[in-house]
mmCIF file of N, CA and C in Angstrom:
data_model
loop_
_atom_site.group_PDB
_atom_site.id
_atom_site.type_symbol
_atom_site.label_atom_id
_atom_site.label_comp_id
_atom_site.label_asym_id
_atom_site.label_seq_id
_atom_site.Cartn_x
_atom_site.Cartn_y
_atom_site.Cartn_z
ATOM 1 N N UNK A 290 4.353 4.347 14.100
ATOM 2 C CA UNK A 290 3.346 3.480 14.658
ATOM 3 C C UNK A 290 3.880 2.848 15.933
ATOM 4 N N UNK A 291 3.015 2.388 16.737
ATOM 5 C CA UNK A 291 3.404 1.818 18.021
ATOM 6 C C UNK A 291 3.417 0.288 17.965
ATOM 7 N N UNK A 292 3.855 -0.296 19.057
ATOM 8 C CA UNK A 292 3.830 -1.751 19.195
ATOM 9 C C UNK A 292 2.420 -2.275 18.965
ATOM 10 N N UNK A 293 1.424 -1.607 19.549
ATOM 11 C CA UNK A 293 0.039 -2.052 19.412
ATOM 12 C C UNK A 293 -0.446 -1.921 17.974
ATOM 13 N N UNK A 294 0.010 -0.910 17.291
ATOM 14 C CA UNK A 294 -0.375 -0.750 15.892
ATOM 15 C C UNK A 294 0.092 -1.919 15.047
ATOM 16 N N UNK A 295 1.340 -2.333 15.256
ATOM 17 C CA UNK A 295 1.873 -3.467 14.505
ATOM 18 C C UNK A 295 1.240 -4.787 14.929
ATOM 19 N N UNK A 296 1.076 -4.987 16.211
ATOM 20 C CA UNK A 296 0.583 -6.281 16.686
ATOM 21 C C UNK A 296 -0.906 -6.479 16.423
ATOM 22 N N UNK A 297 -1.677 -5.409 16.437
ATOM 23 C CA UNK A 297 -3.125 -5.524 16.246
ATOM 24 C C UNK A 297 -3.576 -5.112 14.837
ATOM 25 N N UNK A 298 -2.635 -4.714 13.986
ATOM 26 C CA UNK A 298 -2.939 -4.288 12.611
ATOM 27 C C UNK A 298 -3.938 -3.139 12.599
ATOM 28 N N UNK A 299 -3.664 -2.138 13.428
ATOM 29 C CA UNK A 299 -4.532 -0.964 13.490
ATOM 30 C C UNK A 299 -3.702 0.276 13.183
ATOM 31 N N UNK A 300 -4.341 1.391 13.075
ATOM 32 C CA UNK A 300 -3.723 2.684 12.767
ATOM 33 C C UNK A 300 -3.009 2.585 11.414
ATOM 34 N N UNK A 301 -1.846 3.211 11.271
ATOM 35 C CA UNK A 301 -1.134 3.204 9.993
ATOM 36 C C UNK A 301 -0.655 1.818 9.594
ATOM 37 N N UNK A 302 -0.504 0.919 10.546
ATOM 38 C CA UNK A 302 -0.046 -0.443 10.256
ATOM 39 C C UNK A 302 -1.188 -1.379 9.897
ATOM 40 N N UNK A 303 -2.406 -0.919 9.984
ATOM 41 C CA UNK A 303 -3.557 -1.756 9.671
ATOM 42 C C UNK A 303 -3.763 -1.908 8.179
ATOM 43 N N UNK A 304 -4.649 -2.803 7.814
ATOM 44 C CA UNK A 304 -4.932 -3.078 6.408
ATOM 45 C C UNK A 304 -5.360 -1.813 5.664
ATOM 46 N N UNK A 305 -6.348 -1.049 6.138
ATOM 47 C CA UNK A 305 -6.740 0.154 5.395
ATOM 48 C C UNK A 305 -5.604 1.171 5.255
ATOM 49 N N UNK A 306 -4.849 1.375 6.313
ATOM 50 C CA UNK A 306 -3.754 2.347 6.264
ATOM 51 C C UNK A 306 -2.664 1.954 5.292
ATOM 52 N N UNK A 307 -2.264 0.695 5.324
ATOM 53 C CA UNK A 307 -1.210 0.213 4.427
ATOM 54 C C UNK A 307 -1.691 0.198 2.976
ATOM 55 N N UNK A 308 -2.943 -0.198 2.757
ATOM 56 C CA UNK A 308 -3.481 -0.224 1.400
ATOM 57 C C UNK A 308 -3.553 1.191 0.834
ATOM 58 N N UNK A 309 -4.030 2.137 1.628
ATOM 59 C CA UNK A 309 -4.130 3.526 1.172
ATOM 60 C C UNK A 309 -2.753 4.087 0.843
ATOM 61 N N UNK A 310 -1.766 3.790 1.669
ATOM 62 C CA UNK A 310 -0.406 4.259 1.416
ATOM 63 C C UNK A 310 0.122 3.680 0.098
ATOM 64 N N UNK A 311 -0.139 2.403 -0.146
ATOM 65 C CA UNK A 311 0.302 1.772 -1.390
ATOM 66 C C UNK A 311 -0.364 2.370 -2.613
ATOM 67 N N UNK A 312 -1.656 2.624 -2.516
ATOM 68 C CA UNK A 312 -2.388 3.229 -3.625
ATOM 69 C C UNK A 312 -1.855 4.630 -3.906
ATOM 70 N N UNK A 313 -1.633 5.419 -2.867
ATOM 71 C CA UNK A 313 -1.122 6.780 -3.052
ATOM 72 C C UNK A 313 0.257 6.772 -3.697
ATOM 73 N N UNK A 314 1.128 5.875 -3.267
ATOM 74 C CA UNK A 314 2.464 5.781 -3.858
ATOM 75 C C UNK A 314 2.384 5.350 -5.320
ATOM 76 N N UNK A 315 1.481 4.426 -5.624
ATOM 77 C CA UNK A 315 1.318 3.962 -7.002
ATOM 78 C C UNK A 315 0.801 5.078 -7.898
ATOM 79 N N UNK A 316 -0.196 5.812 -7.424
ATOM 80 C CA UNK A 316 -0.735 6.920 -8.212
ATOM 81 C C UNK A 316 0.307 8.002 -8.432
ATOM 82 N N UNK A 317 1.128 8.259 -7.434
ATOM 83 C CA UNK A 317 2.200 9.243 -7.588
ATOM 84 C C UNK A 317 3.195 8.787 -8.640
ATOM 85 N N UNK A 318 3.493 7.493 -8.662
ATOM 86 C CA UNK A 318 4.426 6.960 -9.652
ATOM 87 C C UNK A 318 3.846 7.039 -11.061
ATOM 88 N N UNK A 319 2.529 6.840 -11.186
ATOM 89 C CA UNK A 319 1.887 6.876 -12.500
ATOM 90 C C UNK A 319 1.736 8.305 -12.999
ATOM 91 N N UNK A 320 1.299 9.207 -12.144
ATOM 92 C CA UNK A 320 0.945 10.556 -12.595
ATOM 93 C C UNK A 320 2.073 11.567 -12.503
ATOM 94 N N UNK A 321 3.195 11.211 -11.965
ATOM 95 C CA UNK A 321 4.300 12.155 -11.876
ATOM 96 C C UNK A 321 5.642 11.468 -11.930
ATOM 97 N N UNK A 322 6.572 12.106 -12.571
ATOM 98 C CA UNK A 322 7.945 11.607 -12.616
ATOM 99 C C UNK A 322 8.803 12.572 -11.819
ATOM 100 N N UNK A 323 8.917 12.325 -10.542
ATOM 101 C CA UNK A 323 9.654 13.251 -9.691
ATOM 102 C C UNK A 323 8.914 14.564 -9.624
ATOM 103 N N UNK A 324 9.541 15.598 -10.137
ATOM 104 C CA UNK A 324 8.924 16.926 -10.136
ATOM 105 C C UNK A 324 8.128 17.183 -11.413
ATOM 106 N N UNK A 325 8.305 16.335 -12.423
ATOM 107 C CA UNK A 325 7.608 16.539 -13.693
ATOM 108 C C UNK A 325 6.238 15.879 -13.637
ATOM 109 N N UNK A 326 5.242 16.581 -14.106
ATOM 110 C CA UNK A 326 3.892 16.022 -14.160
ATOM 111 C C UNK A 326 3.654 15.453 -15.558
ATOM 112 N N UNK A 327 2.905 14.373 -15.622
ATOM 113 C CA UNK A 327 2.519 13.817 -16.907
ATOM 114 C C UNK A 327 1.552 14.766 -17.591
ATOM 115 N N UNK A 328 1.717 14.911 -18.874
ATOM 116 C CA UNK A 328 0.810 15.702 -19.686
ATOM 117 C C UNK A 328 0.095 14.737 -20.625
ATOM 118 N N UNK A 329 -1.225 14.621 -20.540
ATOM 119 C CA UNK A 329 -1.951 13.672 -21.386
ATOM 120 C C UNK A 329 -1.767 13.931 -22.877
ATOM 121 N N UNK A 330 -1.418 15.159 -23.245
ATOM 122 C CA UNK A 330 -1.198 15.479 -24.649
ATOM 123 C C UNK A 330 0.134 14.926 -25.150
ATOM 124 N N UNK A 331 1.063 14.691 -24.231
ATOM 125 C CA UNK A 331 2.405 14.233 -24.595
ATOM 126 C C UNK A 331 2.624 12.767 -24.219
ATOM 127 N N UNK A 332 2.144 12.369 -23.063
ATOM 128 C CA UNK A 332 2.371 11.019 -22.547
ATOM 129 C C UNK A 332 1.135 10.154 -22.777
ATOM 130 N N UNK A 333 1.359 8.966 -23.260
ATOM 131 C CA UNK A 333 0.262 8.044 -23.544
ATOM 132 C C UNK A 333 0.418 6.800 -22.684
ATOM 133 N N UNK A 334 -0.608 6.479 -21.938
ATOM 134 C CA UNK A 334 -0.617 5.249 -21.147
ATOM 135 C C UNK A 334 -1.477 4.251 -21.904
ATOM 136 N N UNK A 335 -0.827 3.249 -22.479
ATOM 137 C CA UNK A 335 -1.555 2.258 -23.267
ATOM 138 C C UNK A 335 -2.240 1.226 -22.386
ATOM 139 N N UNK A 336 -1.536 0.819 -21.336
ATOM 140 C CA UNK A 336 -2.072 -0.250 -20.505
ATOM 141 C C UNK A 336 -1.463 -0.154 -19.111
ATOM 142 N N UNK A 337 -2.276 -0.387 -18.113
ATOM 143 C CA UNK A 337 -1.786 -0.466 -16.737
ATOM 144 C C UNK A 337 -2.131 -1.853 -16.217
ATOM 145 N N UNK A 338 -1.107 -2.569 -15.796
ATOM 146 C CA UNK A 338 -1.296 -3.883 -15.192
ATOM 147 C C UNK A 338 -0.908 -3.772 -13.728
ATOM 148 N N UNK A 339 -1.806 -4.174 -12.870
ATOM 149 C CA UNK A 339 -1.545 -4.090 -11.436
ATOM 150 C C UNK A 339 -1.524 -5.501 -10.867
ATOM 151 N N UNK A 340 -0.370 -5.899 -10.366
ATOM 152 C CA UNK A 340 -0.222 -7.193 -9.709
ATOM 153 C C UNK A 340 -0.145 -6.950 -8.213
ATOM 154 N N UNK A 341 -0.977 -7.610 -7.470
ATOM 155 C CA UNK A 341 -0.929 -7.508 -6.014
ATOM 156 C C UNK A 341 -0.787 -8.907 -5.439
ATOM 157 N N UNK A 342 -0.085 -9.000 -4.343
ATOM 158 C CA UNK A 342 0.104 -10.293 -3.705
ATOM 159 C C UNK A 342 0.412 -10.079 -2.239
ATOM 160 N N UNK A 343 0.295 -11.096 -1.502
ATOM 161 C CA UNK A 343 0.596 -11.038 -0.081
ATOM 162 C C UNK A 343 0.230 -12.355 0.565
ATOM 163 N N UNK A 344 0.650 -12.515 1.778
ATOM 164 C CA UNK A 344 0.336 -13.711 2.545
ATOM 165 C C UNK A 344 -0.295 -13.269 3.853
ATOM 166 N N UNK A 345 -1.407 -13.848 4.182
ATOM 167 C CA UNK A 345 -2.108 -13.558 5.422
ATOM 168 C C UNK A 345 -2.554 -12.101 5.447
ATOM 169 N N UNK A 346 -2.011 -11.285 6.345
ATOM 170 C CA UNK A 346 -2.424 -9.882 6.435
ATOM 171 C C UNK A 346 -2.076 -9.135 5.151
ATOM 172 N N UNK A 347 -0.979 -9.517 4.516
ATOM 173 C CA UNK A 347 -0.592 -8.892 3.250
ATOM 174 C C UNK A 347 -1.589 -9.178 2.142
ATOM 175 N N UNK A 348 -2.165 -10.379 2.133
ATOM 176 C CA UNK A 348 -3.180 -10.721 1.137
ATOM 177 C C UNK A 348 -4.439 -9.887 1.354
ATOM 178 N N UNK A 349 -4.809 -9.691 2.600
ATOM 179 C CA UNK A 349 -5.967 -8.849 2.905
ATOM 180 C C UNK A 349 -5.704 -7.413 2.471
ATOM 181 N N UNK A 350 -4.493 -6.946 2.691
ATOM 182 C CA UNK A 350 -4.122 -5.593 2.271
ATOM 183 C C UNK A 350 -4.160 -5.478 0.757
ATOM 184 N N UNK A 351 -3.666 -6.490 0.052
ATOM 185 C CA UNK A 351 -3.679 -6.479 -1.413
ATOM 186 C C UNK A 351 -5.108 -6.424 -1.941
ATOM 187 N N UNK A 352 -5.987 -7.225 -1.370
ATOM 188 C CA UNK A 352 -7.388 -7.205 -1.805
ATOM 189 C C UNK A 352 -8.034 -5.850 -1.514
ATOM 190 N N UNK A 353 -7.730 -5.275 -0.382
ATOM 191 C CA UNK A 353 -8.301 -3.976 -0.028
ATOM 192 C C UNK A 353 -7.763 -2.877 -0.954
ATOM 193 N N UNK A 354 -6.504 -2.987 -1.364
ATOM 194 C CA UNK A 354 -5.936 -2.004 -2.295
ATOM 195 C C UNK A 354 -6.671 -2.051 -3.634
ATOM 196 N N UNK A 355 -6.966 -3.246 -4.116
ATOM 197 C CA UNK A 355 -7.734 -3.371 -5.359
ATOM 198 C C UNK A 355 -9.127 -2.774 -5.177
ATOM 199 N N UNK A 356 -9.732 -3.016 -4.040
ATOM 200 C CA UNK A 356 -11.028 -2.408 -3.731
ATOM 201 C C UNK A 356 -10.932 -0.884 -3.820
ATOM 202 N N UNK A 357 -9.894 -0.312 -3.226
ATOM 203 C CA UNK A 357 -9.730 1.141 -3.266
ATOM 204 C C UNK A 357 -9.551 1.641 -4.694
ATOM 205 N N UNK A 358 -8.811 0.902 -5.504
ATOM 206 C CA UNK A 358 -8.572 1.322 -6.886
ATOM 207 C C UNK A 358 -9.843 1.280 -7.730
ATOM 208 N N UNK A 359 -10.729 0.347 -7.436
ATOM 209 C CA UNK A 359 -11.908 0.161 -8.280
ATOM 210 C C UNK A 359 -13.193 0.756 -7.720
ATOM 211 N N UNK A 360 -13.330 0.802 -6.423
ATOM 212 C CA UNK A 360 -14.614 1.181 -5.828
ATOM 213 C C UNK A 360 -14.606 2.523 -5.107
ATOM 214 N N UNK A 361 -13.453 3.059 -4.839
ATOM 215 C CA UNK A 361 -13.349 4.314 -4.105
ATOM 216 C C UNK A 361 -13.943 5.449 -4.935
ATOM 217 N N UNK A 362 -14.391 6.512 -4.281
ATOM 218 C CA UNK A 362 -14.942 7.665 -4.992
ATOM 219 C C UNK A 362 -13.916 8.263 -5.950
ATOM 220 N N UNK A 363 -12.651 8.143 -5.597
ATOM 221 C CA UNK A 363 -11.585 8.639 -6.464
ATOM 222 C C UNK A 363 -10.755 7.452 -6.948
ATOM 223 N N UNK A 364 -11.403 6.539 -7.680
ATOM 224 C CA UNK A 364 -10.696 5.355 -8.144
ATOM 225 C C UNK A 364 -9.669 5.744 -9.213
ATOM 226 N N UNK A 365 -8.779 4.826 -9.513
ATOM 227 C CA UNK A 365 -7.713 5.067 -10.480
ATOM 228 C C UNK A 365 -8.276 5.540 -11.809
ATOM 229 N N UNK A 366 -9.329 4.898 -12.269
ATOM 230 C CA UNK A 366 -9.973 5.258 -13.529
ATOM 231 C C UNK A 366 -10.379 6.729 -13.530
ATOM 232 N N UNK A 367 -11.078 7.155 -12.488
ATOM 233 C CA UNK A 367 -11.564 8.533 -12.417
ATOM 234 C C UNK A 367 -10.421 9.524 -12.248
ATOM 235 N N UNK A 368 -9.413 9.159 -11.472
ATOM 236 C CA UNK A 368 -8.290 10.072 -11.261
ATOM 237 C C UNK A 368 -7.546 10.335 -12.560
ATOM 238 N N UNK A 369 -7.284 9.287 -13.335
ATOM 239 C CA UNK A 369 -6.601 9.480 -14.611
ATOM 240 C C UNK A 369 -7.490 10.235 -15.587
ATOM 241 N N UNK A 370 -8.780 9.930 -15.590
ATOM 242 C CA UNK A 370 -9.717 10.620 -16.465
ATOM 243 C C UNK A 370 -9.783 12.110 -16.123
ATOM 244 N N UNK A 371 -9.780 12.447 -14.839
ATOM 245 C CA UNK A 371 -9.818 13.847 -14.412
ATOM 246 C C UNK A 371 -8.559 14.604 -14.804
ATOM 247 N N UNK A 372 -7.462 13.890 -15.002
ATOM 248 C CA UNK A 372 -6.224 14.545 -15.423
ATOM 249 C C UNK A 372 -6.145 14.690 -16.935
ATOM 250 N N UNK A 373 -7.187 14.254 -17.630
ATOM 251 C CA UNK A 373 -7.245 14.454 -19.067
ATOM 252 C C UNK A 373 -6.929 13.234 -19.902
ATOM 253 N N UNK A 374 -6.657 12.107 -19.267
ATOM 254 C CA UNK A 374 -6.377 10.896 -20.028
ATOM 255 C C UNK A 374 -7.666 10.304 -20.556
ATOM 256 N N UNK A 375 -7.609 9.813 -21.795
ATOM 257 C CA UNK A 375 -8.743 9.145 -22.395
ATOM 258 C C UNK A 375 -8.725 7.696 -21.944
ATOM 259 N N UNK A 376 -9.786 7.269 -21.292
ATOM 260 C CA UNK A 376 -9.833 5.911 -20.737
ATOM 261 C C UNK A 376 -10.786 5.064 -21.556
#
């Protein structure tokens, strides 16, 4: 990212870009262990607790990340359900 990206909170440094990156990293951590993929027949997810926090721009990013997890066409619920997990 460039100086302008950081100073104006646009491009990859902006709220949507940072929130999307965080969501993708979180989903990767939940659905895969390195090279091993979770198998819903073997692995059971009883509960997922998501804590988000931030100050100023970070708080806006945290709120937007929750929006992406709940309202996006491919929300966390649907992604796990599509992988065979019973929700």
